[in-house]
Structure formats: structure tokens, C-alpha cells
Amino acid sequence: MKKIVVVAMLVTAVMFAGAAVPAATDPCSDAVQKGRFAEAIVACTKQIESKPDEKTITDAHRYRGIAYLSTGQPDLAIADFTVVIERNNNDDSAYSNRGAAYLSK
């Protein structure tokens, strides 16, 4: 039951993030939106390591955090959501997602 609540919170956070969740235009976000979380972790890590623009890196951390949480790795998810918060401390969805990660522990 707890896992269902956490997933529901993530879905809600993604839905209400608005501009923070762009349309699926890259392998990282596309994999998360299609529920292919293991694939998303790999794609998002590659995206982060390629050091594109700041927004793309921040979005990759967000999506990888969702993928980590969805695969039962809350500590890694917390780390990624914390990076998002450090880059934009007004990002409500990152706080919500990090809270869901803490709750899942």
C-alpha cells in the first residue's frame, strides 16, 4: 500500500510540475514517462555526464530521481532531488518528490 501512495505522489508531482516536466523529447524523460525506469537511469546518467546546458542537467537529475524511487532506491532518489533543489530552491515538485523518497524509506 505504501508503494502505491508513493507512486501516486510522484505522478501527481510530475503532473503539477508544469514547465518543470517538458514533453518527452529525450531518452531520459521519454523512458521515465513510459515507465522504463532501468533504461531511464542509464539514459539520464549519460545525459548528466555529457554536461549539456544547466536546465537539461537539472531535468535529468529530476527524472533519474523518479526512476531511482520507482526502482526502490530512495537514497539515490533523495540525492538527485536534492541536486534539483540546490539548482532551483523554488522547485515545488523536487521537494514533493524528495519527501516521497523519504517516506518510502
mmCIF file of N, CA, C and O in Angstrom:
data_model
loop_
_atom_site.group_PDB
_atom_site.id
_atom_site.type_symbol
_atom_site.label_atom_id
_atom_site.label_comp_id
_atom_site.label_asym_id
_atom_site.label_seq_id
_atom_site.Cartn_x
_atom_site.Cartn_y
_atom_site.Cartn_z
ATOM 1 N N MET A 1 0.827 -1.197 0.000
ATOM 2 C CA MET A 1 0.000 0.000 0.000
ATOM 3 C C MET A 1 0.870 1.260 0.000
ATOM 4 O O MET A 1 0.576 2.210 -0.697
ATOM 5 N N LYS A 2 1.961 1.242 0.808
ATOM 6 C CA LYS A 2 2.832 2.402 0.889
ATOM 7 C C LYS A 2 3.446 2.733 -0.471
ATOM 8 O O LYS A 2 3.551 3.884 -0.849
ATOM 9 N N LYS A 3 3.822 1.698 -1.231
ATOM 10 C CA LYS A 3 4.416 1.910 -2.548
ATOM 11 C C LYS A 3 3.410 2.566 -3.496
ATOM 12 O O LYS A 3 3.770 3.437 -4.276
ATOM 13 N N ILE A 4 2.150 2.185 -3.413
ATOM 14 C CA ILE A 4 1.116 2.775 -4.255
ATOM 15 C C ILE A 4 0.972 4.262 -3.943
ATOM 16 O O ILE A 4 0.865 5.081 -4.848
ATOM 17 N N VAL A 5 1.008 4.607 -2.669
ATOM 18 C CA VAL A 5 0.891 6.012 -2.267
ATOM 19 C C VAL A 5 2.071 6.808 -2.792
ATOM 20 O O VAL A 5 1.916 7.910 -3.317
ATOM 21 N N VAL A 6 3.281 6.264 -2.687
ATOM 22 C CA VAL A 6 4.474 6.965 -3.159
ATOM 23 C C VAL A 6 4.407 7.181 -4.662
ATOM 24 O O VAL A 6 4.677 8.270 -5.159
ATOM 25 N N VAL A 7 4.021 6.157 -5.411
ATOM 26 C CA VAL A 7 3.905 6.293 -6.862
ATOM 27 C C VAL A 7 2.835 7.329 -7.215
ATOM 28 O O VAL A 7 3.025 8.143 -8.101
ATOM 29 N N ALA A 8 1.728 7.320 -6.498
ATOM 30 C CA ALA A 8 0.670 8.300 -6.740
ATOM 31 C C ALA A 8 1.178 9.720 -6.477
ATOM 32 O O ALA A 8 0.861 10.646 -7.220
ATOM 33 N N MET A 9 1.996 9.873 -5.444
ATOM 34 C CA MET A 9 2.561 11.184 -5.148
ATOM 35 C C MET A 9 3.497 11.635 -6.265
ATOM 36 O O MET A 9 3.496 12.792 -6.652
ATOM 37 N N LEU A 10 4.289 10.711 -6.790
ATOM 38 C CA LEU A 10 5.192 11.045 -7.889
ATOM 39 C C LEU A 10 4.421 11.454 -9.125
ATOM 40 O O LEU A 10 4.756 12.435 -9.780
ATOM 41 N N VAL A 11 3.393 10.704 -9.449
ATOM 42 C CA VAL A 11 2.585 11.021 -10.618
ATOM 43 C C VAL A 11 1.966 12.395 -10.456
ATOM 44 O O VAL A 11 1.984 13.210 -11.370
ATOM 45 N N THR A 12 1.450 12.681 -9.276
ATOM 46 C CA THR A 12 0.863 13.995 -9.009
ATOM 47 C C THR A 12 1.916 15.081 -9.135
ATOM 48 O O THR A 12 1.674 16.113 -9.751
ATOM 49 N N ALA A 13 3.103 14.851 -8.584
ATOM 50 C CA ALA A 13 4.160 15.854 -8.653
ATOM 51 C C ALA A 13 4.576 16.103 -10.093
ATOM 52 O O ALA A 13 4.817 17.239 -10.490
ATOM 53 N N VAL A 14 4.663 15.051 -10.892
ATOM 54 C CA VAL A 14 5.029 15.213 -12.294
ATOM 55 C C VAL A 14 3.938 15.964 -13.042
ATOM 56 O O VAL A 14 4.209 16.851 -13.834
ATOM 57 N N MET A 15 2.682 15.655 -12.765
ATOM 58 C CA MET A 15 1.572 16.297 -13.463
ATOM 59 C C MET A 15 1.507 17.789 -13.155
ATOM 60 O O MET A 15 1.230 18.599 -14.027
ATOM 61 N N PHE A 16 1.759 18.160 -11.891
ATOM 62 C CA PHE A 16 1.602 19.547 -11.496
ATOM 63 C C PHE A 16 2.882 20.357 -11.596
ATOM 64 O O PHE A 16 2.896 21.527 -11.278
ATOM 65 N N ALA A 17 3.952 19.754 -12.060
ATOM 66 C CA ALA A 17 5.213 20.477 -12.172
ATOM 67 C C ALA A 17 5.195 21.461 -13.337
ATOM 68 O O ALA A 17 6.006 22.357 -13.403
ATOM 69 N N GLY A 18 4.271 21.279 -14.257
ATOM 70 C CA GLY A 18 4.122 22.215 -15.367
ATOM 71 C C GLY A 18 5.367 22.300 -16.215
ATOM 72 O O GLY A 18 5.797 21.330 -16.790
ATOM 73 N N ALA A 19 5.976 23.472 -16.269
ATOM 74 C CA ALA A 19 7.148 23.691 -17.112
ATOM 75 C C ALA A 19 8.331 22.841 -16.679
ATOM 76 O O ALA A 19 9.238 22.611 -17.455
ATOM 77 N N ALA A 20 8.333 22.372 -15.453
ATOM 78 C CA ALA A 20 9.449 21.566 -14.969
ATOM 79 C C ALA A 20 9.462 20.190 -15.609
ATOM 80 O O ALA A 20 10.431 19.467 -15.524
ATOM 81 N N VAL A 21 8.391 19.789 -16.269
ATOM 82 C CA VAL A 21 8.331 18.487 -16.908
ATOM 83 C C VAL A 21 8.018 18.683 -18.388
ATOM 84 O O VAL A 21 6.867 18.765 -18.779
ATOM 85 N N PRO A 22 9.051 18.798 -19.194
ATOM 86 C CA PRO A 22 8.823 19.027 -20.616
ATOM 87 C C PRO A 22 8.278 17.789 -21.303
ATOM 88 O O PRO A 22 8.328 16.699 -20.765
ATOM 89 N N ALA A 23 7.761 17.973 -22.496
ATOM 90 C CA ALA A 23 7.305 16.835 -23.295
ATOM 91 C C ALA A 23 8.480 15.891 -23.520
ATOM 92 O O ALA A 23 9.629 16.301 -23.507
ATOM 93 N N ALA A 24 8.163 14.626 -23.719
ATOM 94 C CA ALA A 24 9.206 13.623 -23.902
ATOM 95 C C ALA A 24 9.953 13.890 -25.198
ATOM 96 O O ALA A 24 9.491 13.543 -26.273
ATOM 97 N N THR A 25 11.092 14.545 -25.080
ATOM 98 C CA THR A 25 11.882 14.877 -26.259
ATOM 99 C C THR A 25 13.286 14.304 -26.177
ATOM 100 O O THR A 25 14.090 14.552 -27.053
ATOM 101 N N ASP A 26 13.596 13.586 -25.118
ATOM 102 C CA ASP A 26 14.916 12.999 -24.989
ATOM 103 C C ASP A 26 14.788 11.613 -24.353
ATOM 104 O O ASP A 26 13.779 11.299 -23.735
ATOM 105 N N PRO A 27 15.802 10.776 -24.508
ATOM 106 C CA PRO A 27 15.718 9.399 -23.991
ATOM 107 C C PRO A 27 15.488 9.330 -22.486
ATOM 108 O O PRO A 27 14.809 8.419 -22.005
ATOM 109 N N CYS A 28 16.018 10.282 -21.749
ATOM 110 C CA CYS A 28 15.887 10.287 -20.284
ATOM 111 C C CYS A 28 14.422 10.468 -19.870
ATOM 112 O O CYS A 28 13.847 9.614 -19.201
ATOM 113 N N SER A 29 13.815 11.561 -20.267
ATOM 114 C CA SER A 29 12.431 11.816 -19.870
ATOM 115 C C SER A 29 11.470 10.842 -20.541
ATOM 116 O O SER A 29 10.486 10.416 -19.943
ATOM 117 N N ASP A 30 11.769 10.475 -21.774
ATOM 118 C CA ASP A 30 10.911 9.540 -22.503
ATOM 119 C C ASP A 30 10.820 8.199 -21.771
ATOM 120 O O ASP A 30 9.730 7.652 -21.606
ATOM 121 N N ALA A 31 11.957 7.690 -21.316
ATOM 122 C CA ALA A 31 11.968 6.403 -20.623
ATOM 123 C C ALA A 31 11.174 6.473 -19.321
ATOM 124 O O ALA A 31 10.413 5.553 -18.992
ATOM 125 N N VAL A 32 11.312 7.562 -18.576
ATOM 126 C CA VAL A 32 10.551 7.708 -17.325
ATOM 127 C C VAL A 32 9.063 7.763 -17.633
ATOM 128 O O VAL A 32 8.257 7.081 -17.000
ATOM 129 N N GLN A 33 8.686 8.564 -18.601
ATOM 130 C CA GLN A 33 7.270 8.717 -18.909
ATOM 131 C C GLN A 33 6.647 7.431 -19.438
ATOM 132 O O GLN A 33 5.441 7.246 -19.326
ATOM 133 N N LYS A 34 7.472 6.532 -19.972
ATOM 134 C CA LYS A 34 6.971 5.242 -20.449
ATOM 135 C C LYS A 34 7.131 4.139 -19.410
ATOM 136 O O LYS A 34 6.816 2.981 -19.678
ATOM 137 N N GLY A 35 7.624 4.496 -18.224
ATOM 138 C CA GLY A 35 7.755 3.518 -17.142
ATOM 139 C C GLY A 35 8.928 2.566 -17.300
ATOM 140 O O GLY A 35 8.988 1.544 -16.627
ATOM 141 N N ARG A 36 9.892 2.901 -18.129
ATOM 142 C CA ARG A 36 11.089 2.072 -18.328
ATOM 143 C C ARG A 36 12.199 2.661 -17.456
ATOM 144 O O ARG A 36 13.108 3.334 -17.939
ATOM 145 N N PHE A 37 12.121 2.361 -16.163
ATOM 146 C CA PHE A 37 12.956 3.046 -15.190
ATOM 147 C C PHE A 37 14.427 2.643 -15.229
ATOM 148 O O PHE A 37 15.298 3.501 -15.074
ATOM 149 N N ALA A 38 14.727 1.386 -15.455
ATOM 150 C CA ALA A 38 16.133 0.976 -15.564
ATOM 151 C C ALA A 38 16.791 1.658 -16.758
ATOM 152 O O ALA A 38 17.927 2.149 -16.671
ATOM 153 N N GLU A 39 16.082 1.711 -17.849
ATOM 154 C CA GLU A 39 16.571 2.404 -19.048
ATOM 155 C C GLU A 39 16.743 3.898 -18.770
ATOM 156 O O GLU A 39 17.705 4.526 -19.231
ATOM 157 N N ALA A 40 15.829 4.454 -18.011
ATOM 158 C CA ALA A 40 15.891 5.882 -17.681
ATOM 159 C C ALA A 40 17.125 6.210 -16.852
ATOM 160 O O ALA A 40 17.773 7.237 -17.081
ATOM 161 N N ILE A 41 17.463 5.345 -15.912
ATOM 162 C CA ILE A 41 18.641 5.597 -15.076
ATOM 163 C C ILE A 41 19.882 5.696 -15.946
ATOM 164 O O ILE A 41 20.701 6.609 -15.801
ATOM 165 N N VAL A 42 20.028 4.781 -16.885
ATOM 166 C CA VAL A 42 21.185 4.795 -17.795
ATOM 167 C C VAL A 42 21.158 6.048 -18.672
ATOM 168 O O VAL A 42 22.171 6.758 -18.799
ATOM 169 N N ALA A 43 20.020 6.340 -19.273
ATOM 170 C CA ALA A 43 19.910 7.490 -20.185
ATOM 171 C C ALA A 43 20.143 8.815 -19.449
ATOM 172 O O ALA A 43 20.839 9.701 -19.966
ATOM 173 N N CYS A 44 19.570 8.947 -18.272
ATOM 174 C CA CYS A 44 19.723 10.191 -17.517
ATOM 175 C C CYS A 44 21.168 10.372 -17.044
ATOM 176 O O CYS A 44 21.691 11.489 -17.064
ATOM 177 N N THR A 45 21.805 9.279 -16.622
ATOM 178 C CA THR A 45 23.207 9.363 -16.202
ATOM 179 C C THR A 45 24.084 9.810 -17.362
ATOM 180 O O THR A 45 24.947 10.684 -17.201
ATOM 181 N N LYS A 46 23.862 9.249 -18.535
ATOM 182 C CA LYS A 46 24.621 9.664 -19.722
ATOM 183 C C LYS A 46 24.387 11.144 -20.020
ATOM 184 O O LYS A 46 25.311 11.877 -20.371
ATOM 185 N N GLN A 47 23.148 11.568 -19.869
ATOM 186 C CA GLN A 47 22.810 12.962 -20.134
ATOM 187 C C GLN A 47 23.527 13.882 -19.155
ATOM 188 O O GLN A 47 24.066 14.915 -19.550
ATOM 189 N N ILE A 48 23.556 13.514 -17.885
ATOM 190 C CA ILE A 48 24.232 14.321 -16.865
ATOM 191 C C ILE A 48 25.730 14.381 -17.159
ATOM 192 O O ILE A 48 26.349 15.439 -17.088
ATOM 193 N N GLU A 49 26.307 13.246 -17.493
ATOM 194 C CA GLU A 49 27.748 13.174 -17.739
ATOM 195 C C GLU A 49 28.170 13.920 -19.003
ATOM 196 O O GLU A 49 29.319 14.353 -19.116
ATOM 197 N N SER A 50 27.253 14.099 -19.943
ATOM 198 C CA SER A 50 27.596 14.819 -21.175
ATOM 199 C C SER A 50 27.649 16.326 -20.961
ATOM 200 O O SER A 50 28.065 17.069 -21.845
ATOM 201 N N LYS A 51 27.218 16.764 -19.774
ATOM 202 C CA LYS A 51 27.266 18.170 -19.374
ATOM 203 C C LYS A 51 26.644 19.126 -20.387
ATOM 204 O O LYS A 51 27.288 20.065 -20.863
ATOM 205 N N PRO A 52 25.369 18.897 -20.719
ATOM 206 C CA PRO A 52 24.685 19.859 -21.592
ATOM 207 C C PRO A 52 24.350 21.121 -20.790
ATOM 208 O O PRO A 52 24.933 21.356 -19.742
ATOM 209 N N ASP A 53 23.398 21.881 -21.217
ATOM 210 C CA ASP A 53 23.017 23.104 -20.510
ATOM 211 C C ASP A 53 22.449 22.789 -19.124
ATOM 212 O O ASP A 53 22.058 21.660 -18.822
ATOM 213 N N GLU A 54 22.420 23.804 -18.275
ATOM 214 C CA GLU A 54 22.009 23.644 -16.875
ATOM 215 C C GLU A 54 20.594 23.072 -16.728
ATOM 216 O O GLU A 54 20.356 22.212 -15.897
ATOM 217 N N LYS A 55 19.659 23.548 -17.518
ATOM 218 C CA LYS A 55 18.277 23.061 -17.412
ATOM 219 C C LYS A 55 18.202 21.579 -17.751
ATOM 220 O O LYS A 55 17.505 20.814 -17.083
ATOM 221 N N THR A 56 18.918 21.161 -18.771
ATOM 222 C CA THR A 56 18.901 19.753 -19.167
ATOM 223 C C THR A 56 19.490 18.880 -18.072
ATOM 224 O O THR A 56 18.965 17.798 -17.777
ATOM 225 N N ILE A 57 20.562 19.339 -17.441
ATOM 226 C CA ILE A 57 21.166 18.585 -16.340
ATOM 227 C C ILE A 57 20.183 18.486 -15.178
ATOM 228 O O ILE A 57 19.992 17.420 -14.596
ATOM 229 N N THR A 58 19.556 19.589 -14.839
ATOM 230 C CA THR A 58 18.592 19.601 -13.735
ATOM 231 C C THR A 58 17.432 18.652 -14.028
ATOM 232 O O THR A 58 17.034 17.861 -13.170
ATOM 233 N N ASP A 59 16.897 18.704 -15.232
ATOM 234 C CA ASP A 59 15.802 17.806 -15.604
ATOM 235 C C ASP A 59 16.245 16.343 -15.557
ATOM 236 O O ASP A 59 15.489 15.472 -15.130
ATOM 237 N N ALA A 60 17.477 16.061 -15.971
ATOM 238 C CA ALA A 60 17.984 14.686 -15.940
ATOM 239 C C ALA A 60 18.067 14.179 -14.502
ATOM 240 O O ALA A 60 17.734 13.017 -14.224
ATOM 241 N N HIS A 61 18.483 15.035 -13.573
ATOM 242 C CA HIS A 61 18.512 14.633 -12.153
ATOM 243 C C HIS A 61 17.090 14.365 -11.663
ATOM 244 O O HIS A 61 16.850 13.410 -10.921
ATOM 245 N N ARG A 62 16.143 15.195 -12.070
ATOM 246 C CA ARG A 62 14.749 15.013 -11.661
ATOM 247 C C ARG A 62 14.229 13.654 -12.150
ATOM 248 O O ARG A 62 13.682 12.868 -11.382
ATOM 249 N N TYR A 63 14.405 13.392 -13.430
ATOM 250 C CA TYR A 63 13.891 12.148 -13.990
ATOM 251 C C TYR A 63 14.625 10.926 -13.450
ATOM 252 O O TYR A 63 14.020 9.889 -13.201
ATOM 253 N N ARG A 64 15.941 11.047 -13.250
ATOM 254 C CA ARG A 64 16.663 9.919 -12.683
ATOM 255 C C ARG A 64 16.213 9.674 -11.250
ATOM 256 O O ARG A 64 16.083 8.524 -10.816
ATOM 257 N N GLY A 65 15.922 10.738 -10.514
ATOM 258 C CA GLY A 65 15.409 10.577 -9.155
ATOM 259 C C GLY A 65 14.087 9.823 -9.148
ATOM 260 O O GLY A 65 13.859 8.942 -8.313
ATOM 261 N N ILE A 66 13.210 10.152 -10.065
ATOM 262 C CA ILE A 66 11.933 9.438 -10.184
ATOM 263 C C ILE A 66 12.191 7.974 -10.520
ATOM 264 O O ILE A 66 11.567 7.072 -9.942
ATOM 265 N N ALA A 67 13.134 7.724 -11.424
ATOM 266 C CA ALA A 67 13.455 6.343 -11.794
ATOM 267 C C ALA A 67 14.045 5.578 -10.616
ATOM 268 O O ALA A 67 13.673 4.423 -10.363
ATOM 269 N N TYR A 68 14.946 6.221 -9.877
ATOM 270 C CA TYR A 68 15.520 5.561 -8.696
ATOM 271 C C TYR A 68 14.429 5.230 -7.679
ATOM 272 O O TYR A 68 14.388 4.129 -7.139
ATOM 273 N N LEU A 69 13.561 6.168 -7.430
ATOM 274 C CA LEU A 69 12.498 5.926 -6.457
ATOM 275 C C LEU A 69 11.565 4.813 -6.929
ATOM 276 O O LEU A 69 11.162 3.955 -6.151
ATOM 277 N N SER A 70 11.283 4.803 -8.199
ATOM 278 C CA SER A 70 10.391 3.793 -8.761
ATOM 279 C C SER A 70 11.009 2.404 -8.782
ATOM 280 O O SER A 70 10.288 1.417 -8.892
ATOM 281 N N THR A 71 12.336 2.330 -8.664
ATOM 282 C CA THR A 71 13.007 1.027 -8.627
ATOM 283 C C THR A 71 13.479 0.674 -7.221
ATOM 284 O O THR A 71 14.328 -0.197 -7.043
ATOM 285 N N GLY A 72 12.941 1.367 -6.231
ATOM 286 C CA GLY A 72 13.226 1.026 -4.840
ATOM 287 C C GLY A 72 14.584 1.468 -4.336
ATOM 288 O O GLY A 72 15.171 0.815 -3.476
ATOM 289 N N GLN A 73 15.081 2.589 -4.844
ATOM 290 C CA GLN A 73 16.375 3.122 -4.419
ATOM 291 C C GLN A 73 16.200 4.542 -3.876
ATOM 292 O O GLN A 73 16.657 5.513 -4.478
ATOM 293 N N PRO A 74 15.524 4.672 -2.728
ATOM 294 C CA PRO A 74 15.181 6.002 -2.230
ATOM 295 C C PRO A 74 16.379 6.881 -1.897
ATOM 296 O O PRO A 74 16.312 8.099 -2.080
ATOM 297 N N ASP A 75 17.482 6.304 -1.422
ATOM 298 C CA ASP A 75 18.637 7.138 -1.084
ATOM 299 C C ASP A 75 19.225 7.821 -2.322
ATOM 300 O O ASP A 75 19.598 8.997 -2.272
ATOM 301 N N LEU A 76 19.293 7.085 -3.425
ATOM 302 C CA LEU A 76 19.787 7.678 -4.669
ATOM 303 C C LEU A 76 18.795 8.716 -5.197
ATOM 304 O O LEU A 76 19.197 9.751 -5.743
ATOM 305 N N ALA A 77 17.505 8.438 -5.026
ATOM 306 C CA ALA A 77 16.475 9.392 -5.437
ATOM 307 C C ALA A 77 16.599 10.684 -4.633
ATOM 308 O O ALA A 77 16.548 11.785 -5.205
ATOM 309 N N ILE A 78 16.783 10.556 -3.334
ATOM 310 C CA ILE A 78 16.932 11.735 -2.467
ATOM 311 C C ILE A 78 18.120 12.572 -2.930
ATOM 312 O O ILE A 78 18.031 13.799 -3.013
ATOM 313 N N ALA A 79 19.216 11.911 -3.261
ATOM 314 C CA ALA A 79 20.402 12.638 -3.720
ATOM 315 C C ALA A 79 20.103 13.426 -4.996
ATOM 316 O O ALA A 79 20.495 14.598 -5.119
ATOM 317 N N ASP A 80 19.401 12.808 -5.942
ATOM 318 C CA ASP A 80 19.082 13.515 -7.186
ATOM 319 C C ASP A 80 18.103 14.660 -6.955
ATOM 320 O O ASP A 80 18.276 15.750 -7.502
ATOM 321 N N PHE A 81 17.073 14.442 -6.148
ATOM 322 C CA PHE A 81 16.117 15.512 -5.892
ATOM 323 C C PHE A 81 16.779 16.661 -5.134
ATOM 324 O O PHE A 81 16.434 17.826 -5.339
ATOM 325 N N THR A 82 17.758 16.350 -4.291
ATOM 326 C CA THR A 82 18.498 17.393 -3.581
ATOM 327 C C THR A 82 19.293 18.245 -4.566
ATOM 328 O O THR A 82 19.350 19.474 -4.420
ATOM 329 N N VAL A 83 19.872 17.625 -5.580
ATOM 330 C CA VAL A 83 20.587 18.389 -6.618
ATOM 331 C C VAL A 83 19.617 19.346 -7.310
ATOM 332 O O VAL A 83 19.945 20.524 -7.534
ATOM 333 N N VAL A 84 18.428 18.863 -7.628
ATOM 334 C CA VAL A 84 17.427 19.717 -8.287
ATOM 335 C C VAL A 84 17.098 20.904 -7.388
ATOM 336 O O VAL A 84 17.046 22.050 -7.851
ATOM 337 N N ILE A 85 16.898 20.643 -6.112
ATOM 338 C CA ILE A 85 16.560 21.709 -5.157
ATOM 339 C C ILE A 85 17.711 22.709 -5.029
ATOM 340 O O ILE A 85 17.485 23.921 -4.970
ATOM 341 N N GLU A 86 18.944 22.206 -4.995
ATOM 342 C CA GLU A 86 20.097 23.108 -4.907
ATOM 343 C C GLU A 86 20.205 24.008 -6.138
ATOM 344 O O GLU A 86 20.643 25.143 -6.039
ATOM 345 N N ARG A 87 19.781 23.517 -7.277
ATOM 346 C CA ARG A 87 19.838 24.297 -8.512
ATOM 347 C C ARG A 87 18.661 25.265 -8.617
ATOM 348 O O ARG A 87 18.756 26.279 -9.293
ATOM 349 N N ASN A 88 17.538 24.923 -7.977
ATOM 350 C CA ASN A 88 16.351 25.782 -8.005
ATOM 351 C C ASN A 88 15.546 25.527 -6.736
ATOM 352 O O ASN A 88 14.731 24.605 -6.684
ATOM 353 N N ASN A 89 15.780 26.345 -5.726
ATOM 354 C CA ASN A 89 15.120 26.108 -4.432
ATOM 355 C C ASN A 89 13.637 26.478 -4.439
ATOM 356 O O ASN A 89 12.970 26.354 -3.423
ATOM 357 N N ASN A 90 13.107 26.897 -5.575
ATOM 358 C CA ASN A 90 11.669 27.160 -5.702
ATOM 359 C C ASN A 90 10.942 26.040 -6.431
ATOM 360 O O ASN A 90 9.786 26.202 -6.811
ATOM 361 N N ASP A 91 11.599 24.925 -6.642
ATOM 362 C CA ASP A 91 11.029 23.809 -7.402
ATOM 363 C C ASP A 91 10.175 22.933 -6.476
ATOM 364 O O ASP A 91 10.677 22.027 -5.808
ATOM 365 N N ASP A 92 8.881 23.214 -6.464
ATOM 366 C CA ASP A 92 7.966 22.503 -5.573
ATOM 367 C C ASP A 92 7.941 21.001 -5.824
ATOM 368 O O ASP A 92 7.868 20.209 -4.887
ATOM 369 N N SER A 93 7.998 20.589 -7.079
ATOM 370 C CA SER A 93 7.920 19.161 -7.378
ATOM 371 C C SER A 93 9.147 18.419 -6.853
ATOM 372 O O SER A 93 9.040 17.273 -6.432
ATOM 373 N N ALA A 94 10.302 19.054 -6.855
ATOM 374 C CA ALA A 94 11.510 18.407 -6.332
ATOM 375 C C ALA A 94 11.373 18.174 -4.823
ATOM 376 O O ALA A 94 11.758 17.113 -4.317
ATOM 377 N N TYR A 95 10.826 19.151 -4.106
ATOM 378 C CA TYR A 95 10.594 18.967 -2.673
ATOM 379 C C TYR A 95 9.583 17.850 -2.434
ATOM 380 O O TYR A 95 9.763 17.002 -1.555
ATOM 381 N N SER A 96 8.521 17.841 -3.217
ATOM 382 C CA SER A 96 7.495 16.804 -3.079
ATOM 383 C C SER A 96 8.066 15.423 -3.377
ATOM 384 O O SER A 96 7.819 14.461 -2.635
ATOM 385 N N ASN A 97 8.833 15.323 -4.453
ATOM 386 C CA ASN A 97 9.429 14.043 -4.807
ATOM 387 C C ASN A 97 10.435 13.587 -3.755
ATOM 388 O O ASN A 97 10.504 12.401 -3.417
ATOM 389 N N ARG A 98 11.229 14.515 -3.232
ATOM 390 C CA ARG A 98 12.187 14.142 -2.188
ATOM 391 C C ARG A 98 11.450 13.680 -0.936
ATOM 392 O O ARG A 98 11.844 12.711 -0.300
ATOM 393 N N GLY A 99 10.353 14.353 -0.619
ATOM 394 C CA GLY A 99 9.542 13.923 0.521
ATOM 395 C C GLY A 99 8.991 12.516 0.302
ATOM 396 O O GLY A 99 8.964 11.701 1.232
ATOM 397 N N ALA A 100 8.560 12.211 -0.917
ATOM 398 C CA ALA A 100 8.067 10.866 -1.228
ATOM 399 C C ALA A 100 9.184 9.851 -1.062
ATOM 400 O O ALA A 100 8.954 8.726 -0.593
ATOM 401 N N ALA A 101 10.398 10.223 -1.439
ATOM 402 C CA ALA A 101 11.543 9.321 -1.289
ATOM 403 C C ALA A 101 11.821 9.054 0.187
ATOM 404 O O ALA A 101 12.057 7.900 0.583
ATOM 405 N N TYR A 102 11.800 10.100 0.996
ATOM 406 C CA TYR A 102 11.987 9.908 2.446
ATOM 407 C C TYR A 102 10.883 9.034 3.018
ATOM 408 O O TYR A 102 11.121 8.153 3.840
ATOM 409 N N LEU A 103 9.663 9.267 2.586
ATOM 410 C CA LEU A 103 8.526 8.493 3.066
ATOM 411 C C LEU A 103 8.674 7.011 2.711
ATOM 412 O O LEU A 103 8.328 6.131 3.491
ATOM 413 N N SER A 104 9.231 6.736 1.535
ATOM 414 C CA SER A 104 9.364 5.341 1.114
ATOM 415 C C SER A 104 10.397 4.574 1.918
ATOM 416 O O SER A 104 10.407 3.359 1.912
ATOM 417 N N LYS A 105 11.309 5.323 2.573
ATOM 418 C CA LYS A 105 12.317 4.663 3.406
ATOM 419 C C LYS A 105 11.665 4.141 4.657
ATOM 420 O O LYS A 105 12.040 3.245 5.298
#
